[in-house]
PDB file of C-alpha atoms and ligand atoms in Angstrom:
ATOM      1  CA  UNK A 253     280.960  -2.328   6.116  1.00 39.00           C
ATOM      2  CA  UNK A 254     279.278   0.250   8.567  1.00 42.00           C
ATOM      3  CA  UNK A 255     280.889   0.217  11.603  1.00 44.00           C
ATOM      4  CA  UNK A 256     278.376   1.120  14.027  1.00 43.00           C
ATOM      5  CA  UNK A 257     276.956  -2.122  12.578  1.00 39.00           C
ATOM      6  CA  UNK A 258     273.586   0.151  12.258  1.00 49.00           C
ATOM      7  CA  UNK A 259     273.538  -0.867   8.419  1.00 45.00           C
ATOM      8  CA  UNK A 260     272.871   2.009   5.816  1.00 46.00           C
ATOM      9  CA  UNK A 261     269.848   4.836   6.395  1.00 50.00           C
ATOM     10  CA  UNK A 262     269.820   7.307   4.278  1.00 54.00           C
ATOM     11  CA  UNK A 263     270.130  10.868   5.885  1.00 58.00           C
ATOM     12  CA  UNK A 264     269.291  12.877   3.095  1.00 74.00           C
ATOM     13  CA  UNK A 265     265.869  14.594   4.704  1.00 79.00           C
ATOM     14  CA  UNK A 266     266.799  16.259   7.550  1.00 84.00           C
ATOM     15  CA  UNK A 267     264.283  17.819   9.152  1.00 85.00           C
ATOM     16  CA  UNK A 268     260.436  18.004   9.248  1.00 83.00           C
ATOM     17  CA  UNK A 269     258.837  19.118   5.879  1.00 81.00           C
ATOM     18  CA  UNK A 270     262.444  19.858   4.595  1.00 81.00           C
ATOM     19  CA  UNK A 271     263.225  19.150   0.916  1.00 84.00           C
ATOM     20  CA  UNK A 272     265.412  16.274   0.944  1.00 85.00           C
ATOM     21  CA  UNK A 273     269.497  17.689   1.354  1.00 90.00           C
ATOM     22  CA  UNK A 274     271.579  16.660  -1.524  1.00 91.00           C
ATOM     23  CA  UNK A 275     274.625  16.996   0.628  1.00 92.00           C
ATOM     24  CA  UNK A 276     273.786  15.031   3.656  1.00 93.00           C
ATOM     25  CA  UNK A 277     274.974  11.268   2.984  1.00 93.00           C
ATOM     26  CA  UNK A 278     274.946   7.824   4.467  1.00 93.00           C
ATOM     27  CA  UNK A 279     274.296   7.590   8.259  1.00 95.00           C
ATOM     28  CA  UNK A 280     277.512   6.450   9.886  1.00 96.00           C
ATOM     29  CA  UNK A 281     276.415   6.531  14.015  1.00 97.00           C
ATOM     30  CA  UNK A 282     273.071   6.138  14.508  1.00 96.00           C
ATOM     31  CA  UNK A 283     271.088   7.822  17.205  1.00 97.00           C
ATOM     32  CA  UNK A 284     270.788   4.232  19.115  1.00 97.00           C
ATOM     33  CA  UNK A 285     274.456   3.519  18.544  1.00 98.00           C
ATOM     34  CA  UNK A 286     275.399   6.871  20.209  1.00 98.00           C
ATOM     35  CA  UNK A 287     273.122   6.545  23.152  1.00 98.00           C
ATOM     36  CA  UNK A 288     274.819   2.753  23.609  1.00 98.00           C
ATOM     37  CA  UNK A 289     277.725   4.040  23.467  1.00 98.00           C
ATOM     38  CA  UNK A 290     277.683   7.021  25.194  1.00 98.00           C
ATOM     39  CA  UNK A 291     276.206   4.866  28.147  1.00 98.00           C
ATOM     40  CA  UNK A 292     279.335   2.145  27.835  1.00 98.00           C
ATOM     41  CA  UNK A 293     281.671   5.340  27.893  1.00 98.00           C
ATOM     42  CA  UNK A 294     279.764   6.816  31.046  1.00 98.00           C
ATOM     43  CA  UNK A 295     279.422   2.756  33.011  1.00 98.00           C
ATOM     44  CA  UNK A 296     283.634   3.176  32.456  1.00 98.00           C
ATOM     45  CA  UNK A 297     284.489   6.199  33.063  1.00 98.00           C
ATOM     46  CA  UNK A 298     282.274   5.830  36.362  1.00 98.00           C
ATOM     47  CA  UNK A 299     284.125   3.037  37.484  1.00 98.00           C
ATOM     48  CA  UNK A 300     287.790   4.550  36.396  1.00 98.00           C
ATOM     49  CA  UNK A 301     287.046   7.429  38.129  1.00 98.00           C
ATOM     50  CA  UNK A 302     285.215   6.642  41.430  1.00 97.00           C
ATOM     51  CA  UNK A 303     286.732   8.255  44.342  1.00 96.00           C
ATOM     52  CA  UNK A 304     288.652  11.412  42.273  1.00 97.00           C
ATOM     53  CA  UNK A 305     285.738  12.788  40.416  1.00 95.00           C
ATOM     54  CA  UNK A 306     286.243  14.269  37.056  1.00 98.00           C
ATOM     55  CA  UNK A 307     286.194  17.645  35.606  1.00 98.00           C
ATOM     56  CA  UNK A 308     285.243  16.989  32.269  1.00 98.00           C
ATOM     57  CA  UNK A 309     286.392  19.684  29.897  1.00 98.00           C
ATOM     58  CA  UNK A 310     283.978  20.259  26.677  1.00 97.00           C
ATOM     59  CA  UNK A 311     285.471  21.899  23.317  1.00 94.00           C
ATOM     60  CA  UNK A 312     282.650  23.843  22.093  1.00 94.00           C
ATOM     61  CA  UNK A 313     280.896  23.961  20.238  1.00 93.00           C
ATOM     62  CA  UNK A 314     281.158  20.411  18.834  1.00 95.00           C
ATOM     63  CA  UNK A 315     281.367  18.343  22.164  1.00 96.00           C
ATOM     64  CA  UNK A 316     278.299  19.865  23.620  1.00 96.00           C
ATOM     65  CA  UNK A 317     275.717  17.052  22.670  1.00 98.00           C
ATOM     66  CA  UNK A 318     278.656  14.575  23.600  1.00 98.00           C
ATOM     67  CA  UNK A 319     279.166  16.111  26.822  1.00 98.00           C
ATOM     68  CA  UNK A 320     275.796  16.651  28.444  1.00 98.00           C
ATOM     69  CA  UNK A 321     274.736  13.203  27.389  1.00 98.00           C
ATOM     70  CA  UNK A 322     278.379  11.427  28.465  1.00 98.00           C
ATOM     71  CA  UNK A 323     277.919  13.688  32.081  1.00 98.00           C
ATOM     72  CA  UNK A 324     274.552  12.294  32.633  1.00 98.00           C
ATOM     73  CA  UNK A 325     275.950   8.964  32.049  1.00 98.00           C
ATOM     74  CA  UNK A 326     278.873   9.559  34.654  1.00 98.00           C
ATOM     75  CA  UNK A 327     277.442   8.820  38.324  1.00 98.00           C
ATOM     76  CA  UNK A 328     279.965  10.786  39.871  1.00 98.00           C
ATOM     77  CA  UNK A 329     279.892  14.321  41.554  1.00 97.00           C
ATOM     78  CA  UNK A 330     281.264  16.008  38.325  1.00 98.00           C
ATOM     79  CA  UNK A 331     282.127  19.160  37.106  1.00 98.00           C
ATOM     80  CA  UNK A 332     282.119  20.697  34.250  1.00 98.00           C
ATOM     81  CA  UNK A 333     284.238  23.240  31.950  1.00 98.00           C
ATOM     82  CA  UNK A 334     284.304  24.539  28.693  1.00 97.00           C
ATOM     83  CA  UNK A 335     286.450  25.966  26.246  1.00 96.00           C
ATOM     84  CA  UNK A 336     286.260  27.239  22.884  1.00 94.00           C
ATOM     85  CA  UNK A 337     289.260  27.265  20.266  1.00 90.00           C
ATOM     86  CA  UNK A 338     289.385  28.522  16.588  1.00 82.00           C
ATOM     87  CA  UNK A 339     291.640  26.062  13.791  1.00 72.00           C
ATOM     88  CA  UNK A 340     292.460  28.625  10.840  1.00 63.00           C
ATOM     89  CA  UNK A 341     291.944  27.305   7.677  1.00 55.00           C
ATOM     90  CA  UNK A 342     289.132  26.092   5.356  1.00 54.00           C
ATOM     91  CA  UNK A 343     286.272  25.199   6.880  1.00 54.00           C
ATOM     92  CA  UNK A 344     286.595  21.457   6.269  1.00 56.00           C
ATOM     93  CA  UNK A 345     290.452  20.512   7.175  1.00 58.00           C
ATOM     94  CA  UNK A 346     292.087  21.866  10.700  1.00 58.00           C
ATOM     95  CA  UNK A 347     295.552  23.741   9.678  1.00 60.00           C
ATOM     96  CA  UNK A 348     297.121  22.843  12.976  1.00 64.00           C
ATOM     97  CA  UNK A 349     296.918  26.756  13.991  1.00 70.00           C
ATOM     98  CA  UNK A 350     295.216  26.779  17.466  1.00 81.00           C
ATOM     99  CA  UNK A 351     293.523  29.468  19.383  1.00 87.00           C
ATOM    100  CA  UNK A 352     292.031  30.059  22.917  1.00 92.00           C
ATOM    101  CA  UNK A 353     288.702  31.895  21.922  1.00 92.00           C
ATOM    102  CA  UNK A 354     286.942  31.166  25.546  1.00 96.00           C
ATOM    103  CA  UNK A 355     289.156  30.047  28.312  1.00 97.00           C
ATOM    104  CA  UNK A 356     287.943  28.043  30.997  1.00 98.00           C
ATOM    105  CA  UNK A 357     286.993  29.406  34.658  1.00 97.00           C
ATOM    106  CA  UNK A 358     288.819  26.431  36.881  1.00 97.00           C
ATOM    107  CA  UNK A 359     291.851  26.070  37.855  1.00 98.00           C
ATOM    108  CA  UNK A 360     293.237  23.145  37.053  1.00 98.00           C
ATOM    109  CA  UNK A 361     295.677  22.230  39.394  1.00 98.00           C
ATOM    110  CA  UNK A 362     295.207  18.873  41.349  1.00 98.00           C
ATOM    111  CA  UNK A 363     292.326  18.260  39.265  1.00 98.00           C
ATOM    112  CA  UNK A 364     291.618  15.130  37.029  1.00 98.00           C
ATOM    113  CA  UNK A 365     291.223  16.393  33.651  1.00 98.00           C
ATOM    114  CA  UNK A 366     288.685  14.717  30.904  1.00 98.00           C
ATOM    115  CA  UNK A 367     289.095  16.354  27.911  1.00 98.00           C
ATOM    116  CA  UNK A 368     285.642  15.759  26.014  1.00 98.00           C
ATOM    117  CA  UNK A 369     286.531  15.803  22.015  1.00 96.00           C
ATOM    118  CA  UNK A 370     283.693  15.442  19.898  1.00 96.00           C
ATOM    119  CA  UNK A 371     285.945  14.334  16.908  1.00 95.00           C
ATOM    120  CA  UNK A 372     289.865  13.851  15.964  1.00 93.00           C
ATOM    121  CA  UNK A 373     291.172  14.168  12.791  1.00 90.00           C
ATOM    122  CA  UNK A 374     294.219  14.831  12.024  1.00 87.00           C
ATOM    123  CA  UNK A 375     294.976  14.860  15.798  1.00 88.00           C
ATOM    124  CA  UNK A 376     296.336  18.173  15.667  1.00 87.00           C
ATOM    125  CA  UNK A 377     293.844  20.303  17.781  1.00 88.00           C
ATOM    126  CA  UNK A 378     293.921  17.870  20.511  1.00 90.00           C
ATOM    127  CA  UNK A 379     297.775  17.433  20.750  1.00 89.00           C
ATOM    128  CA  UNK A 380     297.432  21.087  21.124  1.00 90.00           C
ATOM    129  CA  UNK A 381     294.868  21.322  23.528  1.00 93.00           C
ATOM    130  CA  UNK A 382     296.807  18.663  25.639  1.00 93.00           C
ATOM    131  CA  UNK A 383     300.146  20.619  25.993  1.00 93.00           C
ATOM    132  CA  UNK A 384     298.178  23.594  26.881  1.00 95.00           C
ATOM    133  CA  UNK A 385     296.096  21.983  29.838  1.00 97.00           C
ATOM    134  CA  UNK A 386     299.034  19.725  31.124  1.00 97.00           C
ATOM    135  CA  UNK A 387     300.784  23.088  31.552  1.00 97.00           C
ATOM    136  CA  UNK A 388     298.118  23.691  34.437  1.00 98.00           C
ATOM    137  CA  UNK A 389     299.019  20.680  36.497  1.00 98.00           C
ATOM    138  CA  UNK A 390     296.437  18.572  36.840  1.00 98.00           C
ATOM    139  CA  UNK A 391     296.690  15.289  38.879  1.00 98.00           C
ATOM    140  CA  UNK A 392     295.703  13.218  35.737  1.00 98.00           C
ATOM    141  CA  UNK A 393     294.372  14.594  32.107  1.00 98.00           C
ATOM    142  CA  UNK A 394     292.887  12.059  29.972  1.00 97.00           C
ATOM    143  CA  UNK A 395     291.121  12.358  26.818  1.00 97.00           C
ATOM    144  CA  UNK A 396     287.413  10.978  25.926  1.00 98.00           C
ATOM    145  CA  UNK A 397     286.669  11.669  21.885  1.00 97.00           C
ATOM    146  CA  UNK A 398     283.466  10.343  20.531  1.00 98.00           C
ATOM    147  CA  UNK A 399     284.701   9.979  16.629  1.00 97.00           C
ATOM    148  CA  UNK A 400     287.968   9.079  15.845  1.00 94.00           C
ATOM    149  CA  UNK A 401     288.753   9.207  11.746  1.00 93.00           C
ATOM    150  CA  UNK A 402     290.789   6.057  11.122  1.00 90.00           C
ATOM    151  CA  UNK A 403     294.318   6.800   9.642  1.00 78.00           C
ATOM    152  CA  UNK A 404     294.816  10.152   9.938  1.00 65.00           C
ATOM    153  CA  UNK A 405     296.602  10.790  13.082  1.00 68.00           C
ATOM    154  CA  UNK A 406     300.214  11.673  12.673  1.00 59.00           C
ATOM    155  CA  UNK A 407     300.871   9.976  16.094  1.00 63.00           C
ATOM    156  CA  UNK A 408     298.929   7.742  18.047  1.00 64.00           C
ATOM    157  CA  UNK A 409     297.245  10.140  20.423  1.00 69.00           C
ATOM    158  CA  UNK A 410     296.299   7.370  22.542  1.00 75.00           C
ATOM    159  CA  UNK A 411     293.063   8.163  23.931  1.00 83.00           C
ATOM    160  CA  UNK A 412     291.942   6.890  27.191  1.00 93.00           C
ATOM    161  CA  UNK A 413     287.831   6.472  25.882  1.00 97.00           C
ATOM    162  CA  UNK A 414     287.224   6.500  22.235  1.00 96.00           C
ATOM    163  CA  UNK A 415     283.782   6.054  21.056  1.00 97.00           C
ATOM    164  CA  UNK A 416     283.883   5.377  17.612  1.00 97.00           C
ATOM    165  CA  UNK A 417     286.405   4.547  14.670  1.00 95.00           C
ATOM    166  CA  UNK A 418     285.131   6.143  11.176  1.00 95.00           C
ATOM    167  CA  UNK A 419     286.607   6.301   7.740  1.00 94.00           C
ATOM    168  CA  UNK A 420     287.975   9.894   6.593  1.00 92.00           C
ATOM    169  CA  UNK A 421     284.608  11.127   5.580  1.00 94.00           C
ATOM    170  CA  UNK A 422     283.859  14.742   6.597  1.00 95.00           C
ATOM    171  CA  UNK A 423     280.943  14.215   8.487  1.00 97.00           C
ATOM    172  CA  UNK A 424     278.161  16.725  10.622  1.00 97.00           C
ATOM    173  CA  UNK A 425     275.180  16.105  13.275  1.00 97.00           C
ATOM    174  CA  UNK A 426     275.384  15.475  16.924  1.00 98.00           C
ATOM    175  CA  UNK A 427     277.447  18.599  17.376  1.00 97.00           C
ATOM    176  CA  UNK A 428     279.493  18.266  14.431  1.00 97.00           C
ATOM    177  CA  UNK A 429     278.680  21.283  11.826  1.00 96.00           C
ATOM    178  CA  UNK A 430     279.760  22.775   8.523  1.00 95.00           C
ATOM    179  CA  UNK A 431     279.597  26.567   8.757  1.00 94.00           C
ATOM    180  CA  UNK A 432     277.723  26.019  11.926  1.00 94.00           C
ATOM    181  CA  UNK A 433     274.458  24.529  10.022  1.00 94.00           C
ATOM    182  CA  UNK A 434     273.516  20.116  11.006  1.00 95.00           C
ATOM    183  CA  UNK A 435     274.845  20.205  14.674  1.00 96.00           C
ATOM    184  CA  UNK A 436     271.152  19.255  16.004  1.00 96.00           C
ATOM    185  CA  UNK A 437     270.923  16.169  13.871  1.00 95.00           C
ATOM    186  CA  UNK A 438     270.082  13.482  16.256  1.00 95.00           C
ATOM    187  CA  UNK A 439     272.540  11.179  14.313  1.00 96.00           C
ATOM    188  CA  UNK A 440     276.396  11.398  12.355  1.00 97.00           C
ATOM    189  CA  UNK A 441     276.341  11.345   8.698  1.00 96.00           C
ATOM    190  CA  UNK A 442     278.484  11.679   5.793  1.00 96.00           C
ATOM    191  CA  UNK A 443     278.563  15.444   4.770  1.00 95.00           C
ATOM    192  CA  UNK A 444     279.243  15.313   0.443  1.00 93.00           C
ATOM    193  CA  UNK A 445     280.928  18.285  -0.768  1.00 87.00           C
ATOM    194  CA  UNK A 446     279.500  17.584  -4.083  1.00 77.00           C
ATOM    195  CA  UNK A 447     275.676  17.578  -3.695  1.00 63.00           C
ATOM    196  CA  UNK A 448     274.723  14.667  -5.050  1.00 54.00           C
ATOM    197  CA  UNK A 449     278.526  12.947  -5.516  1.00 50.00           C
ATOM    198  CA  UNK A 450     279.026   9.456  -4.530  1.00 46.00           C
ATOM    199  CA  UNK A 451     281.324  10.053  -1.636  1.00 47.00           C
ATOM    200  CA  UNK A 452     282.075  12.043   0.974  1.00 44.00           C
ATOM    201  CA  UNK A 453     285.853  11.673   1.247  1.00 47.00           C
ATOM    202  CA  UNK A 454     287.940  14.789   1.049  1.00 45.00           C
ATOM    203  CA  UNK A 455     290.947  14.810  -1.007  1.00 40.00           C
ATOM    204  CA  UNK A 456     293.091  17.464  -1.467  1.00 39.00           C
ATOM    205  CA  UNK A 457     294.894  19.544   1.237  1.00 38.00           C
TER     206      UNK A 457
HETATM  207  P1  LIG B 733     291.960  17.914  13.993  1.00 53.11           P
HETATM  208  O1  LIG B 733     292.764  18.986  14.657  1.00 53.11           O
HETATM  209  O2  LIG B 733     292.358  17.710  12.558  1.00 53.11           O
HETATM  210  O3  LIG B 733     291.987  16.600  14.766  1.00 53.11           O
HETATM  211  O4  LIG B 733     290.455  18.410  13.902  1.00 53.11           O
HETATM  212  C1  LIG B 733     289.673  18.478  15.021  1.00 53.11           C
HETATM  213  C2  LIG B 733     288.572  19.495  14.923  1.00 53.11           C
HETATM  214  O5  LIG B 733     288.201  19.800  13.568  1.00 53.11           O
HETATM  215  C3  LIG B 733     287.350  18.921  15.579  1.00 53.11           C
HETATM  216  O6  LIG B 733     287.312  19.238  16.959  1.00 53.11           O
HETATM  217  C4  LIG B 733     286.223  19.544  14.793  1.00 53.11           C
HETATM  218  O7  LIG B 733     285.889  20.793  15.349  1.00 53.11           O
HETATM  219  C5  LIG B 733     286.802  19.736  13.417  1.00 53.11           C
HETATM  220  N1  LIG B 733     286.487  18.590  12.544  1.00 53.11           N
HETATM  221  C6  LIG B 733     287.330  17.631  12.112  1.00 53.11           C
HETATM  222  N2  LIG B 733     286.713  16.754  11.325  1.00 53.11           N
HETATM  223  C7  LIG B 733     285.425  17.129  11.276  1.00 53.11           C
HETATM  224  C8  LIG B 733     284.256  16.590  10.612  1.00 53.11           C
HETATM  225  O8  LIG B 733     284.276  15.568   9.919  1.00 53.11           O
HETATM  226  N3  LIG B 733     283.096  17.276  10.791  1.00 53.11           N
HETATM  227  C9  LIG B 733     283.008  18.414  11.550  1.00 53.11           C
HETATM  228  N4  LIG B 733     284.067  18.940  12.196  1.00 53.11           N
HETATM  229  C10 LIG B 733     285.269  18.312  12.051  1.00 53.11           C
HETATM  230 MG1  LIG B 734     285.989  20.424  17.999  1.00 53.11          MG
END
């Protein structure tokens, strides 16, 4: 079952006059699903946070559709952050190995922290990034991540706002990328590996 509930669209042309994309699969959020959702998220997070407004801290580049959508949602006085980290590793599984590319500018202390994820995975970049800010102390650090891939997390990270479960698919648009091409897809789909292949599930370390 899809389970945005948006029932299967086929991704495969991407853009105008394009030839249709082999490796762009099934639709998993749809554009309308995100802007629901990203709405809900922003309604909750408006009422959670009224009276100690939020900085909300993007990861670039992948949380910067996420972000600028989920801060217009927010009707609070906001701020806003960003910071950029590198994962070593192949360019379709995180390694765990963390770096600080772009720091942010704000200090952090006696601030409440929103880390904005555009995806988790195998949890890993986010348990780091975590550590790192709570180091700063903040008055509260909570986590919003749009995707979440089901099963993969060695611990329950325990997000505050989670937008949307998925299955283990490696997937691109609406940030997301492979070898920074898809991020301005209006929509998340399934990226296949194997042009043309039946699924999009990695397997494999
Ligand atoms: P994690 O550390 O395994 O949770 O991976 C998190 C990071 O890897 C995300 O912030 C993304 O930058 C990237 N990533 C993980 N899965 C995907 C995907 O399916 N598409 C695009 N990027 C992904
Ligand atoms: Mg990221």
């Amino acid at each position: 079952m899809n389970p945005t509930g948006e029932g299967d669209v086929h991704g495969g042309q991407p853009y105008a006059g394009s030839e249709p994309d082999p490796h762009l699969g099934e639709v998993l959020v749809s554009t309308e699903a995100l802007q629901r959702r990203v709405g809900e998220l922003g309604r909750q997070i408006t009422s959670d946070y009224t009276g100690r407004p939020p900085l909300l801290v993007g990861v670039l580049k992948g949380a910067c559709f996420f972000l600028s959508d989920l801060a217009r949602a927010i009707r609070l006085p906001l701020e806003m952050d960003f910071m950029a980290i590198s994962s070593y590793g192949s360019s379709t599984r995180t390694s765990g190995v963390v770096r600080i590319v772009k720091d942010l500018d704000t200090d952090l202390t006696g601030r409440h922290v929103l880390i904005v994820e555009d995806i988790v995975d195998s949890g890993l970049t986010l348990a780091y990034l975590r550590r790192n800010l709570a180091a700063r102390h903040p008055s509260s650090l909570e986590v919003v991540a749009l995707l979440v891939k089901e099963g993969l997390q060695a611990h329950d990270l325990d997000f505050a706002y989670e937008g949307f479960r998925i299955p283990p698919h490696f997937v691109v648009g609406y940030g997301l990328d492979i070898a920074e091409r898809y991020r301005n897809l209006p929509y998340v789909a399934v990226y296949r590996e194997q042009a043309g292949g039946t699924t999009g599930i990695l397997t494999g370390p």
